[in-house]
Amino acid sequence: MAEPSDPNAPWVNPAGMITVAITAALFIFFARYLPVVPVEGAVPFVWDWIPSLDIRMSFWLDGLSLMFALLITGIGALVMLYAARYLAGHPQYNRFALYLFSFMLSMLGLVLADNLITLFVFWELTTFTSYLLIGFSHTDPKSRRNALQALLLTAAGGLALLAGFILIGITQGTFELSQLNAAGTMAEHPAYLGILILVLIGAFTKSAQVPLHFWLPNAMAAPTPVSAYLHSATMVKAGVYLLARMHPSLSGSDVWVWVLTLFGATTAVFASFMAVRQTDLKQTLAYTTLMALGTLVLFLAGSTGYAITAAMTFLLVHSLYKAGLFLVIGIVDHETGTRDANVLGGLARAMPITAAAAALSGLAMAGIPPFLGFIAKEVAYAGALEMALTVFVVVMAFAAFALMFAVALIVAWKPFFGPQGDLPRTPHEGPWAMVLGPATLAVLGLLFGLMPGVAAYYLIEPAVAAVMGAPDTGGRLKLWAGFNLPLLLSLLTFAAGYLLYRFHLDLRERLARIEARAPDLDAGWDRLLDAFVAFAKGQTRVIQTGVLRHYMFATFAVLAVAMLATMLLRPVGGVSLAFDGIGFMEWGIAALIAAGTVLVILTSSRIAALVGLGVVGIGVALIFIVYSAPDVAITQLLVELLVVVLLAVALLKMPYLDAGNRQTHRPFDAALAVLVGGLTAWVLLRVTDAPFDRRLTDFFEGASWTEAFGRNIVNVILVDFRTLDTFGEIAVVIVAALGAFALLKGGLKRGPEGETAPHAEKERKE
Amino acid sequence: MISWLLVMPIAIPFATAVIAWLARMGPAGRWISLFGSVLSLVASLALLMAVLENGVVAAQMSNWDAPFGITLVADYLGVVMVVITAITGLATAIYALGEIPERMEKLGYHALFQTLIAGVTGAFLTGDLFNLYVWFEVMLISSFGLLVLGGSREQLDAGIKYVALNLVSTLVFLSGIGLLYGMTGTLNMADLRGAVAAVENQGLVTVVAMMFLVGFGVKAAVFPLFFWLPASYHTPSFAVSAVFAGLLTKVGVYAMMRMFTLVFTGDIGFTHELLIWVSLLTMFTGVVGAAAQMDFRKILSFHIISQIGYMTLGLALYTPLALMGGVFYLVHHIIVKANLFLVSGMANKLAGSTDLNRIGGLYKSSPFLAVLFVVPAFSLAGFPPLSGFWAKYLIVKASIELEMWFVAFVSLLVGLLTIYSMTKIWGMAFWKPHPDGIEPTPDRVPASVRLPMMIPIVGLAVMTVVIGFFPEPFVQFARVSAEQLLDPGAYVTAVLGEGAAAPAEPAAATDAEPVTEPASETGGQP
Amino acid sequence: MEALTALIVGLLVAGSVYLMLARSFMRFLFGLILLSNAANLVIFASGRMTPGAPALVPYGADAPAGVVGNALPQALVLTAIVIGFGLLAFTLALAFEAYRRLRTMDTDKMRLAEPKEDGK
Amino acid sequence: MNSIIFTAGARILVALLFVFSLFMLLRGHHLPGGGFIGGLLGAVAFIVYSLACGPAEAKAALRASPEGIAMVGLGIALLAGLVSFVFGDPLFTGQWYWVGGDSYETSIFSINSVLVFDIGVYLVVLGGILSLAFAFEEET
């Protein structure tokens, strides 16, 4: 991956520093609510956005959103600072800073929004900004492909979510989360299952639950600061946030418990194995993120105090250590030029601060006392024991935590304290702007562990209260909870984890072999897109053939079918042919027109066709003459004359009608032609069969002379009663003349093949 | 005064066309055209004010009362279409300053362009069915001329298909008018509402309604009548294709909305139900068709079809919310789609082609253009908070309210597939490096060409963003439009006068009493 | 006479549809001419047909005496004829220019805007 | 077709036809005729002329470009409608001025916008069709 990192490039530039400053300021702004929220519960902000659609830009700052807001802005500021140094000298750094900042704001909006539609707006904004971030190395096809994959998958989930939200709005009568949650669970509502499924699709795609997980490791194409940010506090946690946010209104049914438990547990264990399988440390971390998401979903399945507390505590812990570790890996990559777990080792001497940060984060991840990670694990086991499907949950959690222990050693211990590796570059300590982030986060993980009461009071308990939809009793976070079953499970986890680490190389090989045989969802994605494009091309081949005849046939066929079907489905009455009063002359005219028509159809001689057309035209004119329309008849005759003259002039320069492609036999065309003709005749018969309302004509006849001073009623209609028609009509004549003139006179200078390319032609000669 | 407010948006482009044509040999022609477009916009905004004040306004041309003369009428839907036409017209008139070569100007580009605008505007304002046909023809013949202007071989081929299919639809429409007149004896659309309801043989009315549906369906490019559109829209100059993309199909949709809310409402269970399926297939086949294309403008062309489906769906669902969504969609899509075609023209100028395989590098070298592509493209795909999101939101919500799950599903799915196509353009034209190693920086085009081309792109993008961020007034407007469509009482009253809003009595000879005032100011009875 | 006109219209429509489905664009044009005539007759017949009484107000009278031919459809047909002529003339010019440049009248061979290899 | 007799005959025929076309235009308000028919007849006259003497001479006899004639015609037709604005009437309202009287019966003749409009129609039809015809003749 080409991530330029010129150590001498100036990295303190306005774009970077402004975004860092604003984000830090936001962090302070939210931090000031830390003492407020535990006391007051929630702080709303409302702006009426689209009142007529019941969509308000309303925000709601309670324990849950406050915790997220702090993580987003706090980690955001550190990551942005880190990125300024990491991407120093990159020609598109300014864009990067802008995207990262926009992403931060979108995420902030998402976690603060109270109105579901507002929430959705921000939800999609995070999808879009993360698309730009993942595709940041846009010249790399893989990067583009992965960005698109992430976009399409999360957008697909987003659309399901939108449907779910709309359904909630329609069935519950409000889009405000605060009202929905206050009303309690909607599990009794008939639309509940539909809503739940739609919302879960949205949340699961965004939070990469198995089997929709594969986009997440691919999103690693993004530069490291993005990974750190996306995978720690934010984007992928949006789904978890949503589940937590809607817990009071959506939980409370067996479906909720089962689905979340199964998907969460499967994701957690699967991802843990995959994490061990990887050799690229960034990939390893990506899969541990997946594990964390699975775990969070798993515990959100529960509704007891311990389960929710476990979810919230683990959320906090994970955000801190995962961001830290990603940043550490970035430094390692930056300094050594590799992220390969098999190569890296013994870096502690060269980069002691980074190593210390990595160690602290790793210990938190492994869940060693006295880190907050340990407490999280204890609470998690306590929660698991309270949940439905107890044995399953405990076993899965145990497996996941044990594997996590091993991964922590692989990521945070081995590269720094393991045997010296053969590195592409001689490592040095990272620059302070990059080290600050991981160090701060690592220390926080330790501090919270030492003072669990602080974290519990200000962050976790308000969040738990928000998720539970009821005030939290608290007091669950303790570094030492006495000898109990969770402690025993913790000790067993350490033992199992250590064993796994000892044999992880062996395990990795086995996993690689299994993986080779398992279906590859990522490749399946490509096949899906290929199949879609193939389908599209097939459809285009069938519909958009490029052949006028086919288009024409389809158009007439649609007309015929539409009319015929209507006639069959709706009563239109039968046909009665009344030929009384039709004399010899009329039949003669009809025969003339018929003869002309047949001649045009059958002949392949240009002259004969012209004659046929002329005969038809004269026949029609005769009808007009006989039936009291002299103006129309004269016009018809003159126009017919002009048409024949123009046709004659043009036809003589053109090939014979059927030069080279005489189609003698076209039964389908003939059948369609007869059908359309017959239908038209039938409808006209039925229409003229009924009595006629002459009130417009009567008016014209009465007013033509008395009010418009003209005795030729037809002409008066043309130039007075309906002048606008006539005006439009002469406009058509003139535009037709202009168009034809431009066509005939304005073509390119033509030789047989001497065409210039059209767009070269279009350059204006200035 | 109202009368002239209604006339001006039609008369100004005609007058501009005449003057611009007479001045076509010099550079004055393009400035006249531009000035005329500005005037048109001013006039249509004045009309908008009048409509906002009065609800529906109508005026009798030649001073003969409806239904005898021709009525011009503007309700909320009509006037917003006029305004948006003027905006699109102005945008492309500015764009043309940069794009259209002198050779095409001398052949009468500006006159054809202005008559096109006049025809479109006339179609939106007329309250008379036959007059609607006339405006359709004005629009059509102008579009024929513009489509083949420049005369490349592709344009001729495209022109053949475009002309052939549109002429057929026109004649179907014309025959439909004749038959409807034969059944009711009237042509005034407000008058037709009552007269059609009074026809005894309602089955026959539905058959004729089918002819209108097919005729308008070709114009609107719905499934399976859209062939002419992907066959032609990628061939003319970019300014022309932008106007076409923005306006032409919308006239078909508008006519459909008008006729199938005002006149053909007798058998909704049949006509509108049918239209739901047509709409869904239109949405789906359009978006799938786009996936097979690798040309900037061909992709956009298929997306026009796809989006048309949403608009007709709004009509087909026939609830206030759905129609509101349809109207919102109509307006939003004109802005967005015209803009995308304008962007494609700029991309062509910078990178040398519209074939996505042959261009690239625009993101790196022309970031400003990249932003200006993203805004309409993601608006089209329905990303919040851009205008397209609200349009889609309304349609989806309407279908969910009706518990039409499949309709909602298709609407959402098509949105997703739209993202696919838009990101394809983004990935290939913007992110991917140029295959020839060219850096398509903006200064590859002289400022005298670049500026006029960029100004409308920026303007339309700003509108997209504004509608997206502050949709409330637009939503309100769409709501009133939908209400007026669903309950045309105000429309009918405005056209026919008080007391006519109730369904007209069945045909009776006594109706022929002239209710018009004679043109007494100047003449009087002899 | 409306009944006979309806039959004539049916014949014209059938003939024109058949012609328009042919490969030669010239035949399409012929079909177009016939279809225009048919559409005009539809309008004319829809207004009902009255023989031998042109819609004129006699000198000295304020209105025509007795039933005269329906003037409105006549005016519409007149408009439609002229419009149809304009469209036809343009289409003919297009056909001519297309032949001159593409060297064919066979619409099956006009595949420049939608070439066969075009993503298909 | 360049025989002297045909050419000479054509000139006379054309002149007659042209005069007849004007006649048809003017009588149109009361008897069959009007701008369309007049314009078509006028166009036929010049087409006959151009067939006899070639389009160049026919154009010369016309003294103006046919497109220009048509455009001016459109302008005249539009003005005939816009003039109602001055009288406070809607577009295209017929405006009548009686010369030598105050009504149809008492006046000698009338100047009215309706006829002006019809003249516009005449010019558009004449110019438009001639433009088409000449373009075809010259290019084919």
Coordinates of C-alpha atoms in Angstrom, one line a residue, chain A residues 47-442:
Chain A
W47 CA -35.0 22.2 15.4
D48 CA -38.1 21.8 13.3
W49 CA -36.7 20.7 10.0
I50 CA -39.5 19.4 7.8
P51 CA -42.6 19.8 10.0
S52 CA -44.9 18.8 7.2
L53 CA -43.4 15.3 7.1
D54 CA -43.0 15.1 10.9
I55 CA -39.2 15.1 10.4
R56 CA -37.3 17.1 13.0
M57 CA -33.7 17.8 13.4
S58 CA -33.9 16.7 17.0
F59 CA -31.0 15.6 19.2
W60 CA -31.0 13.8 22.5
L61 CA -28.1 13.6 24.7
D62 CA -28.4 10.8 27.2
G63 CA -25.9 8.4 28.7
L64 CA -25.6 6.3 25.6
S65 CA -25.2 9.1 23.1
L66 CA -22.9 11.0 25.4
M67 CA -20.6 8.0 25.7
F68 CA -20.5 7.6 22.0
A69 CA -20.1 11.3 21.4
L70 CA -17.1 11.4 23.7
L71 CA -15.5 8.4 22.1
I72 CA -16.1 9.9 18.6
T73 CA -14.7 13.3 19.4
G74 CA -12.0 12.1 21.7
I75 CA -10.6 9.3 19.6
G76 CA -11.4 11.5 16.6
A77 CA -9.1 14.3 17.7
L78 CA -6.3 11.9 18.5
V79 CA -6.7 10.1 15.2
M80 CA -6.8 13.3 13.2
L81 CA -3.6 14.5 14.9
Y82 CA -2.0 11.1 14.1
A83 CA -3.2 11.3 10.5
A84 CA -1.7 14.8 10.0
R85 CA 1.7 13.2 10.8
Y86 CA 1.1 9.9 9.2
L87 CA 0.1 11.4 5.8
A88 CA 2.4 14.3 5.9
G89 CA 3.4 15.4 2.4
H90 CA 0.6 13.4 0.8
P91 CA -0.8 15.4 -2.1
Q92 CA -4.4 14.7 -1.1
Y93 CA -4.0 15.1 2.6
N94 CA -6.4 18.1 2.7
R95 CA -9.1 16.0 1.1
F96 CA -8.4 13.3 3.6
A97 CA -8.7 15.6 6.5
L98 CA -12.0 16.9 5.1
Y99 CA -13.4 13.4 4.7
L100 CA -12.3 12.3 8.1
F101 CA -13.8 15.4 9.7
S102 CA -17.1 15.0 7.8
F103 CA -17.2 11.4 8.8
M104 CA -16.7 12.4 12.4
L105 CA -19.5 14.9 12.2
S106 CA -21.9 12.4 10.5
M107 CA -21.2 9.9 13.2
L108 CA -21.8 12.5 15.8
G109 CA -25.1 13.4 14.2
L110 CA -26.0 9.7 14.1
V111 CA -25.5 9.0 17.8
L112 CA -27.1 12.2 18.9
A113 CA -30.2 12.1 16.6
D114 CA -33.5 11.6 18.2
N115 CA -35.6 11.6 15.1
L116 CA -35.3 8.3 13.2
I117 CA -35.2 10.0 9.8
T118 CA -32.6 12.4 11.0
L119 CA -30.7 9.5 12.3
F120 CA -31.0 7.8 8.9
V121 CA -29.7 10.9 7.2
F122 CA -26.6 10.8 9.3
W123 CA -26.4 7.0 8.9
E124 CA -26.2 7.4 5.1
L125 CA -23.7 10.2 5.5
T126 CA -21.4 7.9 7.4
T127 CA -21.8 5.4 4.6
F128 CA -20.9 7.9 2.0
T129 CA -18.0 9.5 3.8
S130 CA -16.5 6.1 4.7
Y131 CA -16.8 5.2 1.0
L132 CA -14.6 8.2 0.2
L133 CA -12.2 7.2 3.0
I134 CA -11.9 3.5 2.1
G135 CA -11.3 4.5 -1.5
F136 CA -8.8 7.0 -0.6
S137 CA -6.0 5.3 -2.4
H138 CA -8.2 5.6 -5.5
T139 CA -5.6 4.7 -8.1
D140 CA -5.5 1.2 -6.7
P141 CA -8.3 -0.9 -8.3
K142 CA -8.5 -3.0 -5.2
S143 CA -9.1 0.0 -3.1
R144 CA -11.9 1.1 -5.4
R145 CA -13.5 -2.3 -5.4
N146 CA -13.4 -2.6 -1.7
A147 CA -14.9 0.9 -1.2
L148 CA -17.7 0.0 -3.6
Q149 CA -18.3 -3.2 -1.7
A150 CA -18.6 -1.5 1.6
L151 CA -20.8 1.2 0.1
L152 CA -23.2 -1.2 -1.6
L153 CA -23.5 -3.5 1.3
T154 CA -24.0 -0.9 3.9
A155 CA -26.3 1.1 1.6
A156 CA -28.4 -2.0 1.0
G157 CA -28.7 -2.4 4.7
G158 CA -29.5 1.3 5.0
L159 CA -32.4 1.0 2.6
A160 CA -33.8 -1.9 4.7
L161 CA -33.4 0.3 7.7
L162 CA -35.2 3.2 6.0
A163 CA -38.1 0.9 5.3
G164 CA -38.1 -0.2 8.9
F165 CA -38.0 3.4 10.1
I166 CA -40.9 4.4 7.9
L167 CA -42.8 1.4 9.1
I168 CA -42.2 2.5 12.7
G169 CA -43.3 6.0 11.9
I170 CA -46.5 4.8 10.3
T171 CA -47.4 2.2 12.9
Q172 CA -46.2 4.1 16.0
G173 CA -47.2 7.6 14.9
T174 CA -43.8 9.2 15.7
F175 CA -40.3 9.2 14.6
E176 CA -38.9 10.4 17.9
L177 CA -36.7 7.8 19.6
S178 CA -37.3 9.4 22.9
Q179 CA -41.0 8.9 22.6
L180 CA -40.7 5.5 21.1
N181 CA -38.5 4.3 23.9
A182 CA -40.6 5.8 26.5
A183 CA -43.6 3.9 25.2
G184 CA -41.8 0.7 25.8
T185 CA -41.5 -2.4 23.6
M186 CA -43.6 -2.6 20.5
A187 CA -43.3 -6.4 20.5
E188 CA -47.1 -6.7 20.6
H189 CA -47.7 -4.7 17.4
P190 CA -48.5 -6.8 14.3
A191 CA -45.9 -5.0 12.3
Y192 CA -43.2 -5.7 15.0
L193 CA -41.6 -8.6 13.2
G194 CA -41.3 -6.8 9.9
I195 CA -39.8 -3.8 11.7
L196 CA -37.4 -5.9 13.6
I197 CA -36.2 -7.7 10.6
L198 CA -35.7 -4.6 8.6
V199 CA -33.9 -2.8 11.4
L200 CA -31.7 -5.8 12.1
I201 CA -30.7 -6.0 8.4
G202 CA -29.6 -2.5 8.6
A203 CA -27.7 -2.9 11.9
F204 CA -26.1 -6.2 10.9
T205 CA -24.7 -5.0 7.6
K206 CA -23.3 -1.9 9.2
S207 CA -21.9 -3.9 12.0
A208 CA -20.6 -6.6 9.7
Q209 CA -22.3 -9.6 11.4
V210 CA -21.7 -13.0 9.7
P211 CA -22.5 -13.6 6.9
L212 CA -22.4 -10.0 5.8
H213 CA -19.0 -9.5 7.5
F214 CA -16.6 -9.7 4.5
W215 CA -16.6 -6.1 3.6
L216 CA -15.1 -5.1 6.9
P217 CA -11.6 -6.7 6.5
N218 CA -11.6 -5.4 2.9
A219 CA -12.2 -1.9 4.2
M220 CA -8.7 -2.2 5.4
A221 CA -7.6 -0.8 2.1
A222 CA -8.1 2.5 3.8
P223 CA -5.1 4.3 5.4
T224 CA -4.3 3.2 8.9
P225 CA -5.8 6.2 10.7
V226 CA -9.1 5.5 9.0
S227 CA -9.0 1.9 10.1
A228 CA -8.3 3.0 13.6
Y229 CA -11.2 5.3 13.5
L230 CA -13.7 3.3 11.5
H231 CA -13.1 0.2 13.6
S232 CA -12.8 1.5 17.0
A233 CA -15.4 3.9 18.0
T234 CA -17.4 4.5 15.1
M235 CA -18.7 3.4 11.7
V236 CA -19.0 -0.3 12.5
K237 CA -20.4 0.5 15.9
A238 CA -23.2 2.4 14.4
G239 CA -25.1 -0.8 14.0
V240 CA -24.4 -1.7 17.6
Y241 CA -25.4 1.8 18.6
L242 CA -28.7 1.4 16.8
L243 CA -29.5 -1.8 18.6
A244 CA -28.6 -0.3 21.9
R245 CA -30.6 2.8 21.1
M246 CA -33.7 1.0 20.1
H247 CA -33.3 -1.7 22.8
P248 CA -36.2 -0.5 24.9
S249 CA -38.6 -0.4 22.0
L250 CA -37.4 -3.4 19.9
S251 CA -36.3 -5.9 22.5
G252 CA -38.7 -7.9 24.7
S253 CA -39.4 -10.7 22.3
D254 CA -38.0 -14.2 21.7
V255 CA -37.0 -13.3 18.2
W256 CA -34.8 -10.5 19.4
V257 CA -33.1 -12.7 21.9
W258 CA -32.6 -15.6 19.5
V259 CA -31.5 -13.6 16.5
L260 CA -29.0 -11.4 18.4
T261 CA -27.6 -14.3 20.3
L262 CA -27.1 -16.5 17.4
F263 CA -25.7 -13.9 15.0
G264 CA -23.6 -12.2 17.7
A265 CA -22.1 -15.4 19.1
T266 CA -21.4 -16.9 15.6
T267 CA -19.7 -13.7 14.5
A268 CA -17.6 -13.4 17.7
V269 CA -16.2 -16.9 17.5
F270 CA -15.8 -17.0 13.8
A271 CA -14.0 -13.7 13.8
S272 CA -11.7 -14.8 16.6
F273 CA -10.6 -17.8 14.6
M274 CA -10.1 -15.7 11.6
A275 CA -8.1 -13.2 13.6
V276 CA -5.6 -15.9 14.5
R277 CA -5.5 -17.0 10.9
Q278 CA -4.2 -13.7 9.6
T279 CA -0.6 -12.8 9.3
D280 CA -1.1 -9.1 8.4
L281 CA -1.5 -7.5 11.8
K282 CA -3.9 -5.0 10.4
Q283 CA -6.1 -7.8 9.1
T284 CA -5.8 -9.5 12.5
L285 CA -7.1 -6.4 14.2
A286 CA -9.9 -6.1 11.6
Y287 CA -11.1 -9.5 12.6
T288 CA -10.9 -8.8 16.3
T289 CA -13.1 -5.8 15.6
L290 CA -15.5 -8.2 14.1
M291 CA -15.2 -10.3 17.2
A292 CA -16.0 -7.3 19.4
L293 CA -19.0 -6.4 17.3
G294 CA -20.3 -10.0 17.6
T295 CA -19.8 -9.9 21.3
L296 CA -21.6 -6.6 21.6
V297 CA -24.6 -7.9 19.6
L298 CA -24.5 -11.0 21.7
F299 CA -24.9 -9.1 25.0
L300 CA -27.4 -6.7 23.6
A301 CA -29.6 -9.8 23.2
G302 CA -30.0 -9.8 26.9
S303 CA -32.1 -7.4 28.9
T304 CA -30.7 -7.9 32.4
G305 CA -28.5 -5.3 34.1
Y306 CA -25.4 -7.4 33.8
A307 CA -25.8 -8.2 30.1
I308 CA -26.3 -4.6 29.2
T309 CA -23.5 -3.4 31.5
A310 CA -21.3 -6.0 29.9
A311 CA -22.1 -4.6 26.5
M312 CA -21.5 -1.0 27.5
T313 CA -18.3 -1.8 29.4
F314 CA -16.9 -3.9 26.6
L315 CA -17.8 -1.1 24.1
L316 CA -15.8 1.4 26.0
V317 CA -12.9 -1.0 26.5
H318 CA -12.8 -2.1 23.0
S319 CA -12.9 1.5 21.6
L320 CA -9.9 2.4 23.7
Y321 CA -7.7 -0.5 23.0
K322 CA -8.7 -1.1 19.4
A323 CA -8.0 2.5 18.3
G324 CA -4.7 2.3 20.2
L325 CA -3.6 -0.9 18.6
F326 CA -4.5 0.2 15.1
L327 CA -2.5 3.3 15.6
V328 CA 0.4 1.3 17.0
I329 CA 0.4 -1.0 14.0
G330 CA 0.4 2.1 11.9
I331 CA 3.5 3.4 13.6
V332 CA 5.1 0.0 13.3
D333 CA 4.3 -0.1 9.6
H334 CA 5.4 3.5 9.2
E335 CA 8.8 2.7 10.9
T336 CA 9.6 -0.8 9.8
G337 CA 7.8 -1.0 6.4
T338 CA 6.0 -4.2 7.3
R339 CA 3.0 -5.5 9.2
D340 CA 3.7 -9.2 8.9
A341 CA 3.3 -11.0 12.2
N342 CA 5.9 -13.6 11.2
V343 CA 8.6 -11.0 10.6
L344 CA 8.0 -8.5 13.3
G345 CA 9.7 -8.9 16.7
G346 CA 11.9 -7.2 19.3
L347 CA 10.8 -3.7 18.6
A348 CA 10.6 -2.7 22.2
R349 CA 14.2 -1.4 22.4
A350 CA 13.9 0.8 19.3
M351 CA 10.5 2.2 20.1
P352 CA 9.9 2.0 23.9
I353 CA 6.9 4.3 24.2
T354 CA 5.1 2.6 21.4
A355 CA 5.9 -0.7 22.9
A356 CA 4.5 0.4 26.2
A357 CA 1.3 1.7 24.7
A358 CA 1.0 -1.5 22.8
A359 CA 1.5 -3.6 25.9
L360 CA -1.0 -1.6 27.9
S361 CA -3.6 -1.9 25.1
G362 CA -2.8 -5.5 24.6
L363 CA -3.3 -6.3 28.3
A364 CA -6.6 -4.5 28.2
M365 CA -7.6 -6.6 25.2
A366 CA -6.5 -9.8 26.9
G367 CA -8.5 -8.8 29.9
I368 CA -5.7 -9.0 32.5
P369 CA -6.4 -7.3 35.8
P370 CA -6.3 -4.4 36.7
F371 CA -7.3 -3.2 33.3
L372 CA -10.8 -2.2 32.5
G373 CA -10.8 -5.1 30.0
F374 CA -10.6 -7.5 32.9
I375 CA -13.6 -5.9 34.5
A376 CA -15.5 -6.0 31.2
K377 CA -14.8 -9.7 31.0
E378 CA -15.9 -10.4 34.5
V379 CA -19.2 -8.5 33.9
A380 CA -19.6 -10.3 30.6
Y381 CA -19.4 -13.7 32.2
A382 CA -21.8 -12.5 34.9
G383 CA -24.1 -11.3 32.2
A384 CA -23.8 -14.5 30.2
L385 CA -24.9 -16.5 33.2
E386 CA -28.0 -14.4 33.4
M387 CA -29.0 -14.6 29.8
A388 CA -31.3 -17.0 27.9
L389 CA -29.5 -19.9 26.2
T390 CA -27.1 -19.7 29.1
V391 CA -24.8 -22.6 28.2
F392 CA -24.5 -21.6 24.6
V393 CA -23.7 -18.0 25.4
V394 CA -21.1 -18.9 28.1
V395 CA -19.4 -21.4 25.8
M396 CA -19.2 -19.0 22.9
A397 CA -18.1 -16.1 25.1
F398 CA -15.4 -18.3 26.6
A399 CA -14.2 -19.3 23.2
A400 CA -14.1 -15.8 21.9
F401 CA -12.4 -14.4 25.0
A402 CA -9.8 -17.1 25.0
L403 CA -9.0 -16.6 21.4
M404 CA -8.9 -12.8 22.0
F405 CA -6.3 -13.4 24.7
A406 CA -4.1 -15.2 22.2
V407 CA -4.6 -12.6 19.6
A408 CA -3.6 -9.9 22.1
L409 CA -0.3 -11.6 22.6
I410 CA 0.2 -12.0 18.8
V411 CA -0.5 -8.4 18.2
A412 CA 0.8 -6.5 21.2
W413 CA 3.4 -8.8 22.7
K414 CA 5.3 -10.6 20.0
P415 CA 6.3 -7.7 17.7
F416 CA 7.7 -5.8 20.6
F417 CA 9.0 -8.4 23.1
G418 CA 9.3 -11.5 20.9
P419 CA 12.5 -12.6 19.1
Q420 CA 14.2 -10.0 16.9
G421 CA 12.8 -10.2 13.3
D422 CA 14.4 -9.4 10.0
L423 CA 13.0 -6.0 9.1
P424 CA 13.0 -4.1 5.9
R425 CA 13.9 -0.9 7.7
T426 CA 15.7 0.1 10.9
P427 CA 12.9 1.2 13.3
H428 CA 12.9 4.3 15.4
E429 CA 10.4 5.7 17.9
G430 CA 7.5 7.2 16.1
P431 CA 7.0 11.0 16.1
W432 CA 5.1 12.4 19.1
A433 CA 2.0 13.3 17.1
M434 CA 1.6 9.7 16.3
V435 CA 2.5 8.2 19.6
L436 CA 0.3 10.5 21.6
G437 CA -2.9 8.8 20.6
P438 CA -2.1 5.2 21.4
A439 CA -0.3 6.2 24.6
T440 CA -3.3 8.3 25.8
L441 CA -5.8 5.6 25.0
A442 CA -3.7 2.9 26.6

